[in-house]
PDB file of C-alpha atoms in Angstrom:
ATOM      1  CA  ASP A   1      94.626  82.977 100.103  1.00  0.00           C
ATOM      2  CA  THR A   2      98.260  83.401  99.451  1.00  0.00           C
ATOM      3  CA  GLY A   3      98.283  86.996 100.300  1.00  0.00           C
ATOM      4  CA  VAL A   4      99.765  88.803 103.466  1.00  0.00           C
ATOM      5  CA  SER A   5      97.617  88.273 106.558  1.00  0.00           C
ATOM      6  CA  GLN A   6      97.359  90.172 109.666  1.00  0.00           C
ATOM      7  CA  ASN A   7      95.834  89.160 113.281  1.00  0.00           C
ATOM      8  CA  PRO A   8      93.954  90.492 115.035  1.00  0.00           C
ATOM      9  CA  ARG A   9      92.278  93.149 112.397  1.00  0.00           C
ATOM     10  CA  HIS A  10      90.957  94.977 115.365  1.00  0.00           C
ATOM     11  CA  LYS A  11      92.182  95.415 118.910  1.00  0.00           C
ATOM     12  CA  ILE A  12      90.816  97.403 121.713  1.00  0.00           C
ATOM     13  CA  THR A  13      93.175  97.800 124.630  1.00  0.00           C
ATOM     14  CA  LYS A  14      93.457 100.182 128.030  1.00  0.00           C
ATOM     15  CA  ARG A  15      96.218 102.103 128.503  1.00  0.00           C
ATOM     16  CA  GLY A  16      99.281 100.600 129.977  1.00  0.00           C
ATOM     17  CA  GLN A  17      98.172  97.019 128.551  1.00  0.00           C
ATOM     18  CA  ASN A  18     100.810  95.291 126.294  1.00  0.00           C
ATOM     19  CA  VAL A  19      99.795  94.238 122.806  1.00  0.00           C
ATOM     20  CA  THR A  20     101.083  91.854 120.016  1.00  0.00           C
ATOM     21  CA  PHE A  21     100.513  91.649 116.296  1.00  0.00           C
ATOM     22  CA  ARG A  22     101.279  88.901 114.081  1.00  0.00           C
ATOM     23  CA  CYS A  23     102.106  89.144 110.310  1.00  0.00           C
ATOM     24  CA  ASP A  24     102.466  86.158 107.943  1.00  0.00           C
ATOM     25  CA  PRO A  25     103.930  87.317 104.615  1.00  0.00           C
ATOM     26  CA  ILE A  26     103.845  85.783 101.154  1.00  0.00           C
ATOM     27  CA  SER A  27     105.651  82.639 101.776  1.00  0.00           C
ATOM     28  CA  GLU A  28     108.472  83.142  99.466  1.00  0.00           C
ATOM     29  CA  HIS A  29     109.102  86.870  99.955  1.00  0.00           C
ATOM     30  CA  ASN A  30     112.096  87.369 102.237  1.00  0.00           C
ATOM     31  CA  ARG A  31     111.356  91.024 103.113  1.00  0.00           C
ATOM     32  CA  LEU A  32     108.911  92.199 105.722  1.00  0.00           C
ATOM     33  CA  TYR A  33     107.885  95.743 106.480  1.00  0.00           C
ATOM     34  CA  TRP A  34     105.764  97.338 109.246  1.00  0.00           C
ATOM     35  CA  TYR A  35     104.133 100.557 108.841  1.00  0.00           C
ATOM     36  CA  ARG A  36     101.986 102.935 110.952  1.00  0.00           C
ATOM     37  CA  GLN A  37      99.049 104.994 109.648  1.00  0.00           C
ATOM     38  CA  THR A  38      96.979 107.494 111.873  1.00  0.00           C
ATOM     39  CA  LEU A  39      93.830 108.733 110.745  1.00  0.00           C
ATOM     40  CA  GLY A  40      93.947 111.397 107.788  1.00  0.00           C
ATOM     41  CA  GLN A  41      97.720 110.426 107.072  1.00  0.00           C
ATOM     42  CA  GLY A  42      99.759 108.032 104.939  1.00  0.00           C
ATOM     43  CA  PRO A  43     101.274 105.247 106.618  1.00  0.00           C
ATOM     44  CA  GLU A  44     104.795 105.675 107.940  1.00  0.00           C
ATOM     45  CA  PHE A  45     107.822 103.453 107.945  1.00  0.00           C
ATOM     46  CA  LEU A  46     108.374 101.629 111.494  1.00  0.00           C
ATOM     47  CA  THR A  47     110.938  98.885 110.707  1.00  0.00           C
ATOM     48  CA  TYR A  48     111.890  95.904 108.035  1.00  0.00           C
ATOM     49  CA  PHE A  49     113.284  92.705 107.836  1.00  0.00           C
ATOM     50  CA  GLN A  50     115.293  90.767 105.596  1.00  0.00           C
ATOM     51  CA  ASN A  51     114.909  87.367 106.683  1.00  0.00           C
ATOM     52  CA  GLU A  52     115.127  86.909 110.266  1.00  0.00           C
ATOM     53  CA  ALA A  53     117.569  90.472 110.486  1.00  0.00           C
ATOM     54  CA  GLN A  54     115.815  93.465 111.406  1.00  0.00           C
ATOM     55  CA  LEU A  55     118.003  95.924 109.125  1.00  0.00           C
ATOM     56  CA  GLU A  56     116.396  99.564 109.990  1.00  0.00           C
ATOM     57  CA  LYS A  57     114.294 100.930 112.709  1.00  0.00           C
ATOM     58  CA  SER A  58     112.265 104.216 112.463  1.00  0.00           C
ATOM     59  CA  ARG A  59     112.738 107.053 115.467  1.00  0.00           C
ATOM     60  CA  LEU A  60     109.132 106.607 115.623  1.00  0.00           C
ATOM     61  CA  LEU A  61     109.811 103.008 117.323  1.00  0.00           C
ATOM     62  CA  SER A  62     110.274 103.987 120.653  1.00  0.00           C
ATOM     63  CA  ASP A  63     111.537 101.695 123.343  1.00  0.00           C
ATOM     64  CA  ARG A  64     108.446 100.460 123.923  1.00  0.00           C
ATOM     65  CA  PHE A  65     107.689  98.656 120.588  1.00  0.00           C
ATOM     66  CA  SER A  66     109.499  95.626 119.593  1.00  0.00           C
ATOM     67  CA  ALA A  67     109.451  93.360 116.450  1.00  0.00           C
ATOM     68  CA  GLU A  68     110.985  90.111 115.737  1.00  0.00           C
ATOM     69  CA  ARG A  69     110.879  87.640 112.529  1.00  0.00           C
ATOM     70  CA  PRO A  70     112.684  84.867 114.320  1.00  0.00           C
ATOM     71  CA  LYS A  71     112.518  82.156 111.585  1.00  0.00           C
ATOM     72  CA  GLY A  72     112.383  84.588 108.717  1.00  0.00           C
ATOM     73  CA  SER A  73     108.853  83.887 108.379  1.00  0.00           C
ATOM     74  CA  PHE A  74     106.010  85.303 110.345  1.00  0.00           C
ATOM     75  CA  SER A  75     106.555  88.294 112.522  1.00  0.00           C
ATOM     76  CA  THR A  76     105.355  90.033 115.383  1.00  0.00           C
ATOM     77  CA  LEU A  77     105.178  93.605 116.450  1.00  0.00           C
ATOM     78  CA  GLU A  78     104.588  94.081 120.338  1.00  0.00           C
ATOM     79  CA  ILE A  79     103.588  97.505 122.154  1.00  0.00           C
ATOM     80  CA  GLN A  80     104.477  97.488 125.594  1.00  0.00           C
ATOM     81  CA  ARG A  81     102.720  99.784 128.121  1.00  0.00           C
ATOM     82  CA  THR A  82     100.376 101.145 125.378  1.00  0.00           C
ATOM     83  CA  GLU A  83      99.687 104.953 125.401  1.00  0.00           C
ATOM     84  CA  GLN A  84      96.376 106.635 123.392  1.00  0.00           C
ATOM     85  CA  GLY A  85      99.068 107.981 120.908  1.00  0.00           C
ATOM     86  CA  ASP A  86      99.527 104.511 119.831  1.00  0.00           C
ATOM     87  CA  SER A  87      96.071 104.207 118.293  1.00  0.00           C
ATOM     88  CA  ALA A  88      96.537 103.622 114.774  1.00  0.00           C
ATOM     89  CA  MET A  89      96.406 101.200 111.792  1.00  0.00           C
ATOM     90  CA  TYR A  90      99.249  98.974 111.886  1.00  0.00           C
ATOM     91  CA  LEU A  91     100.102  97.644 108.502  1.00  0.00           C
ATOM     92  CA  CYS A  92     102.521  94.921 107.296  1.00  0.00           C
ATOM     93  CA  ALA A  93     103.824  94.439 103.895  1.00  0.00           C
ATOM     94  CA  SER A  94     106.146  91.890 102.261  1.00  0.00           C
ATOM     95  CA  SER A  95     108.403  91.770  98.981  1.00  0.00           C
ATOM     96  CA  GLY A  96     110.389  89.541  97.213  1.00  0.00           C
ATOM     97  CA  ARG A  97     112.557  90.235  94.319  1.00  0.00           C
ATOM     98  CA  GLN A  98     110.927  89.578  90.810  1.00  0.00           C
ATOM     99  CA  GLY A  99     113.948  90.681  88.585  1.00  0.00           C
ATOM    100  CA  ALA A 100     114.749  94.381  89.540  1.00  0.00           C
ATOM    101  CA  ALA A 101     111.319  94.817  91.165  1.00  0.00           C
ATOM    102  CA  TRP A 102     110.320  94.596  94.727  1.00  0.00           C
ATOM    103  CA  THR A 103     106.682  95.562  94.565  1.00  0.00           C
ATOM    104  CA  GLN A 104     105.261  95.482  98.318  1.00  0.00           C
ATOM    105  CA  TYR A 105     102.124  93.566  99.073  1.00  0.00           C
ATOM    106  CA  PHE A 106     100.329  94.743 101.941  1.00  0.00           C
ATOM    107  CA  GLY A 107      97.953  92.896 104.482  1.00  0.00           C
ATOM    108  CA  PRO A 108      94.886  94.148 105.795  1.00  0.00           C
ATOM    109  CA  GLY A 109      96.277  95.875 108.930  1.00  0.00           C
ATOM    110  CA  THR A 110      95.503  95.631 112.383  1.00  0.00           C
ATOM    111  CA  ARG A 111      93.345  98.799 113.866  1.00  0.00           C
ATOM    112  CA  LEU A 112      94.762  99.462 117.560  1.00  0.00           C
ATOM    113  CA  LEU A 113      92.587 101.553 119.792  1.00  0.00           C
ATOM    114  CA  VAL A 114      93.815 102.299 123.093  1.00  0.00           C
ATOM    115  CA  LEU A 115      91.292 103.637 125.690  1.00  0.00           C
TER     116      LEU A 115
ATOM    117  CA  LYS B   1     107.854 120.062 103.974  1.00  0.00           C
ATOM    118  CA  ASN B   2     107.302 116.507 103.517  1.00  0.00           C
ATOM    119  CA  GLU B   3     109.349 114.408 101.154  1.00  0.00           C
ATOM    120  CA  VAL B   4     106.281 113.251  99.213  1.00  0.00           C
ATOM    121  CA  GLU B   5     103.641 115.966  98.669  1.00  0.00           C
ATOM    122  CA  GLN B   6     100.440 114.824  96.857  1.00  0.00           C
ATOM    123  CA  SER B   7      97.612 117.154  95.463  1.00  0.00           C
ATOM    124  CA  PRO B   8      94.699 117.576  95.482  1.00  0.00           C
ATOM    125  CA  GLN B   9      94.161 116.137  99.185  1.00  0.00           C
ATOM    126  CA  ASN B  10      90.523 115.920  98.035  1.00  0.00           C
ATOM    127  CA  LEU B  11      88.989 115.756  94.546  1.00  0.00           C
ATOM    128  CA  THR B  12      85.271 114.948  93.779  1.00  0.00           C
ATOM    129  CA  ALA B  13      83.953 114.152  90.461  1.00  0.00           C
ATOM    130  CA  GLN B  14      81.256 112.892  88.342  1.00  0.00           C
ATOM    131  CA  GLU B  15      81.158 109.649  86.547  1.00  0.00           C
ATOM    132  CA  GLY B  16      83.006 109.542  83.263  1.00  0.00           C
ATOM    133  CA  GLU B  17      85.412 112.437  84.056  1.00  0.00           C
ATOM    134  CA  PHE B  18      88.997 112.018  83.380  1.00  0.00           C
ATOM    135  CA  ILE B  19      90.857 112.304  86.819  1.00  0.00           C
ATOM    136  CA  THR B  20      94.427 113.366  87.549  1.00  0.00           C
ATOM    137  CA  ILE B  21      96.414 113.024  90.895  1.00  0.00           C
ATOM    138  CA  ASN B  22      99.971 114.696  91.114  1.00  0.00           C
ATOM    139  CA  CYS B  23     102.820 113.513  93.275  1.00  0.00           C
ATOM    140  CA  SER B  24     105.931 115.618  93.911  1.00  0.00           C
ATOM    141  CA  TYR B  25     108.828 114.169  95.925  1.00  0.00           C
ATOM    142  CA  SER B  26     112.265 115.658  97.011  1.00  0.00           C
ATOM    143  CA  VAL B  27     114.595 112.644  97.716  1.00  0.00           C
ATOM    144  CA  GLY B  28     116.285 110.322  95.146  1.00  0.00           C
ATOM    145  CA  ILE B  29     114.109 107.415  94.513  1.00  0.00           C
ATOM    146  CA  SER B  30     114.612 103.656  93.268  1.00  0.00           C
ATOM    147  CA  ALA B  31     110.699 103.531  92.335  1.00  0.00           C
ATOM    148  CA  LEU B  32     107.740 105.262  92.818  1.00  0.00           C
ATOM    149  CA  HIS B  33     104.359 103.643  93.866  1.00  0.00           C
ATOM    150  CA  TRP B  34     100.802 104.351  93.323  1.00  0.00           C
ATOM    151  CA  LEU B  35      98.654 102.513  95.710  1.00  0.00           C
ATOM    152  CA  GLN B  36      94.680 102.491  96.394  1.00  0.00           C
ATOM    153  CA  GLN B  37      92.973 102.336  99.889  1.00  0.00           C
ATOM    154  CA  HIS B  38      89.387 101.426 100.463  1.00  0.00           C
ATOM    155  CA  PRO B  39      87.750 102.604 103.719  1.00  0.00           C
ATOM    156  CA  GLY B  40      88.391  99.923 106.185  1.00  0.00           C
ATOM    157  CA  GLY B  41      92.282 100.312 105.473  1.00  0.00           C
ATOM    158  CA  GLY B  42      93.360  97.571 102.716  1.00  0.00           C
ATOM    159  CA  ILE B  43      95.988  98.826 100.559  1.00  0.00           C
ATOM    160  CA  VAL B  44      96.311  97.512  96.890  1.00  0.00           C
ATOM    161  CA  SER B  45      99.597  98.321  94.931  1.00  0.00           C
ATOM    162  CA  LEU B  46      98.300  99.816  91.540  1.00  0.00           C
ATOM    163  CA  PHE B  47     101.619 100.872  90.024  1.00  0.00           C
ATOM    164  CA  MET B  48     105.400 100.762  90.798  1.00  0.00           C
ATOM    165  CA  LEU B  49     107.131 103.204  88.109  1.00  0.00           C
ATOM    166  CA  SER B  50     110.862 103.837  87.454  1.00  0.00           C
ATOM    167  CA  SER B  51     110.714 105.530  84.491  1.00  0.00           C
ATOM    168  CA  GLY B  52     108.159 106.424  81.791  1.00  0.00           C
ATOM    169  CA  LYS B  53     104.442 105.156  81.608  1.00  0.00           C
ATOM    170  CA  LYS B  54     102.387 102.562  82.855  1.00  0.00           C
ATOM    171  CA  LYS B  55      98.639 101.506  81.737  1.00  0.00           C
ATOM    172  CA  HIS B  56      96.436  98.935  83.434  1.00  0.00           C
ATOM    173  CA  GLY B  57      92.961  99.442  82.437  1.00  0.00           C
ATOM    174  CA  ARG B  58      91.501 102.663  82.922  1.00  0.00           C
ATOM    175  CA  LEU B  59      94.507 103.638  84.877  1.00  0.00           C
ATOM    176  CA  ILE B  60      97.536 105.465  83.868  1.00  0.00           C
ATOM    177  CA  ALA B  61     100.593 106.514  85.716  1.00  0.00           C
ATOM    178  CA  THR B  62     103.541 108.524  84.231  1.00  0.00           C
ATOM    179  CA  ILE B  63     106.726 109.531  86.048  1.00  0.00           C
ATOM    180  CA  ASN B  64     109.373 112.174  85.144  1.00  0.00           C
ATOM    181  CA  ILE B  65     112.639 111.599  87.140  1.00  0.00           C
ATOM    182  CA  GLN B  66     114.439 114.836  86.261  1.00  0.00           C
ATOM    183  CA  GLU B  67     111.079 117.036  87.792  1.00  0.00           C
ATOM    184  CA  LYS B  68     110.676 114.364  90.430  1.00  0.00           C
ATOM    185  CA  HIS B  69     107.064 113.979  89.451  1.00  0.00           C
ATOM    186  CA  SER B  70     104.358 111.629  88.735  1.00  0.00           C
ATOM    187  CA  SER B  71     100.682 111.753  87.844  1.00  0.00           C
ATOM    188  CA  LEU B  72      97.918 108.946  88.123  1.00  0.00           C
ATOM    189  CA  HIS B  73      94.940 109.390  85.699  1.00  0.00           C
ATOM    190  CA  ILE B  74      92.099 107.692  85.544  1.00  0.00           C
ATOM    191  CA  THR B  75      89.912 107.861  82.481  1.00  0.00           C
ATOM    192  CA  ALA B  76      86.142 107.133  82.425  1.00  0.00           C
ATOM    193  CA  SER B  77      85.894 107.390  86.180  1.00  0.00           C
ATOM    194  CA  HIS B  78      83.499 105.421  87.979  1.00  0.00           C
ATOM    195  CA  PRO B  79      81.875 105.438  91.653  1.00  0.00           C
ATOM    196  CA  ARG B  80      83.747 102.228  92.453  1.00  0.00           C
ATOM    197  CA  ASP B  81      87.074 104.090  91.671  1.00  0.00           C
ATOM    198  CA  SER B  82      86.239 106.363  94.847  1.00  0.00           C
ATOM    199  CA  ALA B  83      88.898 105.897  97.471  1.00  0.00           C
ATOM    200  CA  VAL B  84      92.051 106.859  98.849  1.00  0.00           C
ATOM    201  CA  TYR B  85      95.087 107.156  96.433  1.00  0.00           C
ATOM    202  CA  ILE B  86      98.423 107.296  97.941  1.00  0.00           C
ATOM    203  CA  CYS B  87     101.719 107.907  96.157  1.00  0.00           C
ATOM    204  CA  ALA B  88     105.005 106.146  98.013  1.00  0.00           C
ATOM    205  CA  VAL B  89     108.372 106.411  96.902  1.00  0.00           C
ATOM    206  CA  GLY B  90     111.352 103.623  97.699  1.00  0.00           C
ATOM    207  CA  GLY B  91     114.868 104.356  98.105  1.00  0.00           C
ATOM    208  CA  SER B  92     117.712 101.723  97.680  1.00  0.00           C
ATOM    209  CA  ASN B  93     116.641  99.559 100.525  1.00  0.00           C
ATOM    210  CA  TYR B  94     113.019  99.661  99.376  1.00  0.00           C
ATOM    211  CA  LYS B  95     111.227 101.032 102.499  1.00  0.00           C
ATOM    212  CA  LEU B  96     108.585 103.388 101.337  1.00  0.00           C
ATOM    213  CA  THR B  97     107.821 107.033 102.149  1.00  0.00           C
ATOM    214  CA  PHE B  98     104.424 108.011 101.770  1.00  0.00           C
ATOM    215  CA  GLY B  99     102.341 110.920 100.659  1.00  0.00           C
ATOM    216  CA  LYS B 100      99.303 111.699 102.764  1.00  0.00           C
ATOM    217  CA  GLY B 101      96.895 110.652 100.109  1.00  0.00           C
ATOM    218  CA  THR B 102      94.070 112.002  97.986  1.00  0.00           C
ATOM    219  CA  LEU B 103      90.421 111.201  98.862  1.00  0.00           C
ATOM    220  CA  LEU B 104      88.814 110.753  95.491  1.00  0.00           C
ATOM    221  CA  THR B 105      85.035 110.886  95.205  1.00  0.00           C
ATOM    222  CA  VAL B 106      83.154 110.037  92.225  1.00  0.00           C
ATOM    223  CA  ASN B 107      79.725 110.925  92.172  1.00  0.00           C
ATOM    224  CA  PRO B 108      77.153 108.825  89.991  1.00  0.00           C
TER     225      PRO B 108
END
C-alpha cells in the first residue's frame, strides 16, 4: 500500500501525559499537512511542511504542540502535557505536484482520547 | 461567519434519489475540493476543481468562481453513498479550509 499511513490509529492517554503521532506520506510527495478534527466539525489546519521546512503554523498550534519532518519524509506531531480539549482526530495529508494540481491524499487519522 | 459554509448539514434520501449538496465560500481560492468521510474517520478526495464541472461515475461537481459557490450532485443515490461530504477550499499555499460537512444518509 503506497498511501499515507498514520500511527498509532488510536491513543488513549491521561491528562498531563505526552503523546507523539507519526505520519508517513506518499513517498514522492514533498508537501505534508497536519489537521485536527473534533466531533461534528470539519478538519482544521494545524501546520504544513514543504520538504523538511515547516512553512506555516496555525494559531491552534499552542506551544504544547510541536511538529517535525527531519528528513523531508515522515513527520511527527507531539503534544506535551495533554489536556482533555486535545481529544480529537489528528489527520495527516500529503501532496505532490502533478502539473498544476496539488491534490491532497489523506491518511486514516489518529484518534486521541485524553482522560 | 465561517469561510466555508455547507448546506444542508444533514440530508436523508431514499435510494435512487438525486442529491445536491451546496458549498459557499468567502475567500479567494486556487482550488475547491469535495471530500468523503466514512464513519471511523478516513477521508477520500472526490474532486478538485478550479473551474467548470467534473464528473466521476454517479458524482458530478460544479463550481462558479464568480459566485463563490460549488455543488456536489449524486445521481441514482445508493445506501453505500451514506457518508459525510466535506467541501474544502485551498489558497495559494494549498492548505485547506474545510466546511463542517454534510451528513448524508441514503435509505434502501
